[in-house]
Coordinates of N, CA, C and O in Angstrom, one line a residue:
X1 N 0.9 -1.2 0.0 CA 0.0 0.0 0.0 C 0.9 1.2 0.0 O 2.0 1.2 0.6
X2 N 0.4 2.4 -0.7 CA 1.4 3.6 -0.6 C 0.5 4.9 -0.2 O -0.6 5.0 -0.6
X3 N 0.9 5.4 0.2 CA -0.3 6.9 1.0 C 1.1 7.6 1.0 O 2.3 7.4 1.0
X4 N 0.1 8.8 1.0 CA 0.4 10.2 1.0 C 0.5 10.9 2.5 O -0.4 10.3 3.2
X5 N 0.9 11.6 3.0 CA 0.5 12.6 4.2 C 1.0 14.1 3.7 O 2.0 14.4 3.1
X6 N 0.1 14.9 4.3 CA -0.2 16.4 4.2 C -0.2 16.7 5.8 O -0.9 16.3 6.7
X7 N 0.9 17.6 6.0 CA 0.9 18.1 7.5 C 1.5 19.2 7.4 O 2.2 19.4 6.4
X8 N 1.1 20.4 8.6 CA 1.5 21.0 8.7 C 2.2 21.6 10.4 O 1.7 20.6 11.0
X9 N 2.8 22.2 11.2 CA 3.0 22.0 12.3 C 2.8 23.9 12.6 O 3.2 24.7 11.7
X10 N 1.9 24.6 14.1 CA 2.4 25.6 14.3 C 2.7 25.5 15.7 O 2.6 24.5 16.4
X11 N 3.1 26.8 16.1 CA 2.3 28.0 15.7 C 3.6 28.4 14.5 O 4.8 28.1 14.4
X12 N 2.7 29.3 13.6 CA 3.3 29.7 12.6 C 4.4 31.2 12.5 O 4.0 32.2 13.1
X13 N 5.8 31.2 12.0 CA 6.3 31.9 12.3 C 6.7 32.9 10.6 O 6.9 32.0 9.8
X14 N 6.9 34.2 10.0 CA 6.6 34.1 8.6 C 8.0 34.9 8.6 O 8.5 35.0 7.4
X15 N 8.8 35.4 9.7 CA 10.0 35.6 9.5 C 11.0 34.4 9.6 O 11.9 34.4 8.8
X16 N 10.9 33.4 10.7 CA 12.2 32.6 10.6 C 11.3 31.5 10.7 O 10.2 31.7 11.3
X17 N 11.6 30.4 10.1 CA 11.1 28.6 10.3 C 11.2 28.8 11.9 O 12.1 29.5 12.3
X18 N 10.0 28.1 13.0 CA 10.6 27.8 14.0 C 10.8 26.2 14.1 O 10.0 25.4 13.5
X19 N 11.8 25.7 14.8 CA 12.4 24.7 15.4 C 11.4 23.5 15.2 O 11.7 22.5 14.5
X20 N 10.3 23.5 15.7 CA 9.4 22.3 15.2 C 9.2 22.2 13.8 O 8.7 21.1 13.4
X21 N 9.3 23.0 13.0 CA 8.9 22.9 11.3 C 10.1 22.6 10.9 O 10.1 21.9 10.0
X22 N 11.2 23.0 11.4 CA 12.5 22.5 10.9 C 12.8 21.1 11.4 O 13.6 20.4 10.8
X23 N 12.3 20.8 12.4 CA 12.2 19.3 12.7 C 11.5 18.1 11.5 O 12.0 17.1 11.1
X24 N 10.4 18.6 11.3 CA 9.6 18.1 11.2 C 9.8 17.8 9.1 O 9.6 16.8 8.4
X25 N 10.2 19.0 8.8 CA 11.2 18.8 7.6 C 12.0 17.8 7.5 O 11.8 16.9 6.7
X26 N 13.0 17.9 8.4 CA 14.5 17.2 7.9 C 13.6 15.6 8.5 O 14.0 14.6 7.9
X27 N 12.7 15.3 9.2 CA 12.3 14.2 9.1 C 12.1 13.6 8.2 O 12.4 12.4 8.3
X28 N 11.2 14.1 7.0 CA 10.9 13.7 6.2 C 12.0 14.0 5.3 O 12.8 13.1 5.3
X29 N 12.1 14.5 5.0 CA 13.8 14.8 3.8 C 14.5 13.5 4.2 O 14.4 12.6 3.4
X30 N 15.1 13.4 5.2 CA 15.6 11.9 5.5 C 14.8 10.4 5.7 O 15.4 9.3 5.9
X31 N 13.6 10.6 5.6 CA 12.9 9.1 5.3 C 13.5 8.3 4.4 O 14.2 9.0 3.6
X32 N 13.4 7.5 4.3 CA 12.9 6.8 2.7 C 11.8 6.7 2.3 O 11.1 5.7 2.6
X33 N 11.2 7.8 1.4 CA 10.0 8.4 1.0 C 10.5 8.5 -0.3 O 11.6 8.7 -0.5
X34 N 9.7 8.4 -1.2 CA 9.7 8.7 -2.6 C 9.5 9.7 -3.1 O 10.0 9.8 -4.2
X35 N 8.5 11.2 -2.7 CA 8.3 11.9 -3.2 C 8.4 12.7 -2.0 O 7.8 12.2 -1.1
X36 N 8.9 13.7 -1.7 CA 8.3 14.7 -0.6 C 8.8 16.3 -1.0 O 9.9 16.6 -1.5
X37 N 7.6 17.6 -0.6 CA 7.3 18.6 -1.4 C 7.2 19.4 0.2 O 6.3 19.2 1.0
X38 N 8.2 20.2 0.4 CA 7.9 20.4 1.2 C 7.9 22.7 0.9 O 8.6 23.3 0.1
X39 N 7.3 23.0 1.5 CA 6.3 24.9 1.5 C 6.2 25.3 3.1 O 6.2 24.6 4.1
X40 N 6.2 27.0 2.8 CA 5.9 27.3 4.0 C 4.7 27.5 3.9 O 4.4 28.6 3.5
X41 N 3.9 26.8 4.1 CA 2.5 26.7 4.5 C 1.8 25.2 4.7 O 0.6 25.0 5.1
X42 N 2.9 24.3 4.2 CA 1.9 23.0 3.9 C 3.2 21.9 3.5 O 4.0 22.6 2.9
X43 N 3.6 20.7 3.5 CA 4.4 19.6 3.1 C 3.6 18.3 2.8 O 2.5 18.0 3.3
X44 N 4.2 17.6 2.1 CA 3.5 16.1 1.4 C 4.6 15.6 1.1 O 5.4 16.0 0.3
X45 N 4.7 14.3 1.9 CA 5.4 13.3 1.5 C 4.6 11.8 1.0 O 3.5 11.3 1.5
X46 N 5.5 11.2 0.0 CA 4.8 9.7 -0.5 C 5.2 9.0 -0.1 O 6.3 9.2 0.3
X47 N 4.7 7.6 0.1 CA 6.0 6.3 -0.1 C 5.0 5.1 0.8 O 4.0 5.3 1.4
X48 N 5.7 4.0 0.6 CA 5.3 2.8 1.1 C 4.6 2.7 2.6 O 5.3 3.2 3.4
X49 N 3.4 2.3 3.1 CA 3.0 2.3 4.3 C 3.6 2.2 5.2 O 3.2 2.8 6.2
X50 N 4.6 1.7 5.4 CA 5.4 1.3 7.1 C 6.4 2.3 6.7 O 7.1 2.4 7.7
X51 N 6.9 3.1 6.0 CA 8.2 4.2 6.1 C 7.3 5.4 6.0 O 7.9 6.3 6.6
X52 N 6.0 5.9 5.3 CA 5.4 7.2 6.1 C 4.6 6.6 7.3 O 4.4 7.5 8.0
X53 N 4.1 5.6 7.8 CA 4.0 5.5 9.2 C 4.9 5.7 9.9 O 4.8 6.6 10.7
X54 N 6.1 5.0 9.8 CA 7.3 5.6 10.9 C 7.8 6.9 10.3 O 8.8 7.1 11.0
X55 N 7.6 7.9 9.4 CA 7.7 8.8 9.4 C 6.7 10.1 10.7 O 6.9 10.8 11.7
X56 N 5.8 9.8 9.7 CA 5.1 10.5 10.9 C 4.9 10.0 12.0 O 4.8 11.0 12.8
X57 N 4.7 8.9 12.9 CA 5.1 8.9 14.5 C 6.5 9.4 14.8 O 6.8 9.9 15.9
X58 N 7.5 9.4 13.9 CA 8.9 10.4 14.5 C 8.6 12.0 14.4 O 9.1 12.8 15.1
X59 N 7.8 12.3 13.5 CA 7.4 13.7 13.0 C 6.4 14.1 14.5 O 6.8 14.8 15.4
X60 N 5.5 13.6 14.6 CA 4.4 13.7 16.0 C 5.8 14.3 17.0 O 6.2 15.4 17.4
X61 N 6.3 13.1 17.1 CA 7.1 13.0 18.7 C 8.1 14.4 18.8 O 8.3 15.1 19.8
X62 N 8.5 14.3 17.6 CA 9.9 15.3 17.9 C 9.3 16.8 17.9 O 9.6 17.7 18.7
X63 N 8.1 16.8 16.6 CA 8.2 18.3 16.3 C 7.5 18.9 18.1 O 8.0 19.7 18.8
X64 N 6.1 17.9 18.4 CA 5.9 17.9 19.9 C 7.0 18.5 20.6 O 6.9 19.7 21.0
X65 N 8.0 17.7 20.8 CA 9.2 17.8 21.9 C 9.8 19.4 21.4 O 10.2 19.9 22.4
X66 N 10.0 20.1 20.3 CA 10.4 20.8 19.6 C 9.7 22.2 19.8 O 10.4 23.3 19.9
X67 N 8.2 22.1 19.9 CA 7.5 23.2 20.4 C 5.9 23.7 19.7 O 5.2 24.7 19.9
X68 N 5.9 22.3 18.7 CA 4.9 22.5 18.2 C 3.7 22.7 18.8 O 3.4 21.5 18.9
X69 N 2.7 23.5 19.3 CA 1.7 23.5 19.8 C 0.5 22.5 19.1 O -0.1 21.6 19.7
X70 N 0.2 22.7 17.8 CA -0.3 21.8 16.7 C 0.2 21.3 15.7 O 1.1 22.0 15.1
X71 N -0.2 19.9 15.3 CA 0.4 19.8 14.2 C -0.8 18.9 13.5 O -1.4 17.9 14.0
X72 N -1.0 19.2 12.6 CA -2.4 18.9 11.2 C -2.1 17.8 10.7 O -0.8 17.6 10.8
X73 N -2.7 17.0 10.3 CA -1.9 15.9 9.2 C -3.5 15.1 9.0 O -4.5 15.0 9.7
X74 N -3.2 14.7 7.2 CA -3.9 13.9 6.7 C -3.5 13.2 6.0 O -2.8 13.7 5.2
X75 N -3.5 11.7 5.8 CA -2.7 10.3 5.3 C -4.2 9.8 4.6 O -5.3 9.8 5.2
X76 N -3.8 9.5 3.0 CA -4.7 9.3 2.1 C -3.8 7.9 1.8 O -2.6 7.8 1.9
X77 N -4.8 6.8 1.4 CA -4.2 5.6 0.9 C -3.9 6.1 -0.7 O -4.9 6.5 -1.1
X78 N -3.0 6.2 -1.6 CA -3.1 6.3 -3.2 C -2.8 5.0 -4.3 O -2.5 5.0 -5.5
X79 N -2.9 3.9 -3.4 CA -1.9 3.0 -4.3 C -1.7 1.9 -3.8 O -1.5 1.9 -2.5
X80 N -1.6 0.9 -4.2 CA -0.4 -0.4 -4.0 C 0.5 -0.3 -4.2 O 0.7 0.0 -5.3
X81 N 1.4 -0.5 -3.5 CA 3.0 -0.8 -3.6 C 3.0 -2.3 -4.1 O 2.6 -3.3 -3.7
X82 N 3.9 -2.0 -5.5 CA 4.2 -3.0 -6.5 C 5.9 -3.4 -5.9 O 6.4 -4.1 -6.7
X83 N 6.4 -3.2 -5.2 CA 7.8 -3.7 -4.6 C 8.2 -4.8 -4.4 O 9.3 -5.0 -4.0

């Protein structure tokens, strides 16, 4: 199976990234994800079910620990993984 997630983390900062969005970035930049698009307003990453699930439970935890007050997220199924 392959899904998508759309998250975003605040409170929102429009002069500097704060610390939980830059967390929550390089998390995903470092997965093994296949596709990831990441904006200051909004990020999406792709890829096989068990590497964006362990994506985002490290994303929850850290950007959390980091200072995020909220953080949004929606995980759509798009696919079978043919692997």
């Amino acid at each position: 199976m392959r899904l998508r997630v759309e998250f975003t983390t605040e409170p929102f900062d429009l002069d500097e990234a704060p610390a939980h969005a830059v967390v929550a970035r390089e998390i995903v930049q470092s997965a093994d994800l296949d596709a990831v698009d990441v904006g200051p307003f909004g990020n999406t990453a792709e890829g096989g079910a068990d590497e964006v699930l362990t994506a985002v439970d490290s994303l929850l935890r850290k950007a959390l620990a980091s200072g995020a007050t909220r953080v949004s997220l929606q995980v759509n199924v798009i696919g079978e993984d043919h692997r």
